[in-house]
Coordinates of C-alpha atoms in Angstrom, one line a residue:
V786 CA 115.4 129.3 71.2
H787 CA 118.8 130.5 70.1
M788 CA 121.2 133.1 71.3
T789 CA 120.5 136.7 70.5
P790 CA 121.9 137.7 67.0
A791 CA 124.6 139.9 68.4
T792 CA 126.1 137.3 70.8
A793 CA 127.7 133.9 70.6
T794 CA 129.9 131.8 72.8
K795 CA 132.9 133.5 74.3
G796 CA 131.3 136.9 73.4
R797 CA 132.0 136.7 69.7
R798 CA 129.5 138.2 67.3
R799 CA 127.7 135.6 65.1
S800 CA 128.0 136.0 61.4
L801 CA 125.2 137.2 59.3
L802 CA 125.2 133.9 57.6
T803 CA 124.6 132.1 60.9
E804 CA 121.9 134.6 62.0
R805 CA 120.0 134.2 58.7
G806 CA 120.4 130.5 58.7
D807 CA 119.1 130.2 62.3
A808 CA 116.2 132.5 61.5
A809 CA 115.3 130.5 58.4
R810 CA 115.4 127.2 60.4
D811 CA 113.2 128.6 63.1
A812 CA 110.7 129.9 60.6
A813 CA 110.6 126.6 58.8
Q814 CA 110.1 124.7 62.1
R815 CA 107.4 127.2 63.3
D816 CA 105.5 126.9 60.0
L817 CA 105.6 123.1 60.0
L818 CA 104.6 122.9 63.6
R819 CA 101.7 125.4 63.1
E820 CA 100.5 123.6 60.0
T821 CA 100.5 120.3 61.7
L822 CA 98.8 121.6 64.8
I823 CA 96.0 123.0 62.6
A824 CA 95.7 119.8 60.5
K825 CA 95.5 117.8 63.7
G826 CA 92.9 120.1 65.3
W827 CA 95.5 121.3 67.9
N828 CA 95.7 117.8 69.3
L829 CA 99.2 117.7 70.9
T830 CA 99.5 113.9 71.0
H831 CA 98.5 113.6 67.3
T832 CA 100.9 116.4 66.4
A833 CA 103.7 114.8 68.3
E834 CA 103.1 111.5 66.5
A835 CA 102.9 113.2 63.0
L836 CA 106.2 115.0 63.6
S837 CA 107.9 112.1 65.4
M838 CA 108.4 114.3 68.5
G839 CA 107.9 111.7 71.2
D840 CA 105.0 113.1 73.2
A841 CA 102.7 116.1 73.9
S842 CA 105.2 117.8 76.2
A843 CA 107.7 118.0 73.4
V844 CA 105.1 119.8 71.3
L845 CA 104.4 122.2 74.2
R846 CA 108.1 123.0 74.5
S847 CA 108.3 123.7 70.8
I848 CA 105.2 125.8 70.9
A849 CA 106.8 128.0 73.5
A850 CA 110.3 128.0 71.9
L851 CA 109.0 128.9 68.5
G852 CA 106.7 131.7 69.5
L853 CA 103.4 130.0 69.0
R854 CA 102.1 130.2 72.6
D855 CA 99.6 133.0 71.9
E856 CA 98.2 131.2 69.0
Y857 CA 98.0 128.0 71.0
E858 CA 96.2 129.8 73.8
H859 CA 93.8 131.3 71.4
A860 CA 93.0 127.9 69.8
R861 CA 92.5 126.5 73.3
G862 CA 89.8 129.1 73.8
W863 CA 87.9 128.2 70.7
I864 CA 88.2 124.4 70.7
K865 CA 88.9 121.7 73.2
V866 CA 92.6 121.0 72.8
A867 CA 93.5 117.4 73.5
V868 CA 96.8 116.7 75.2

């Protein structure tokens, strides 16, 4: 995940353009990851393959970084999630 909106390197404030761009990128990544997880039945390995992410651990890191941990945990409670 990225720096807080009000901070950047060397204490400089990030521009609104940068903040909005980062937010849009994160939202697009979160949406694509969520859609792929659902399409693959929350199977982490298949999701990693579909998104060329390498392995299931990369998907887990992205789930955490993009704020999908609660939804992932909920899905794990309803279906058997394959790693």
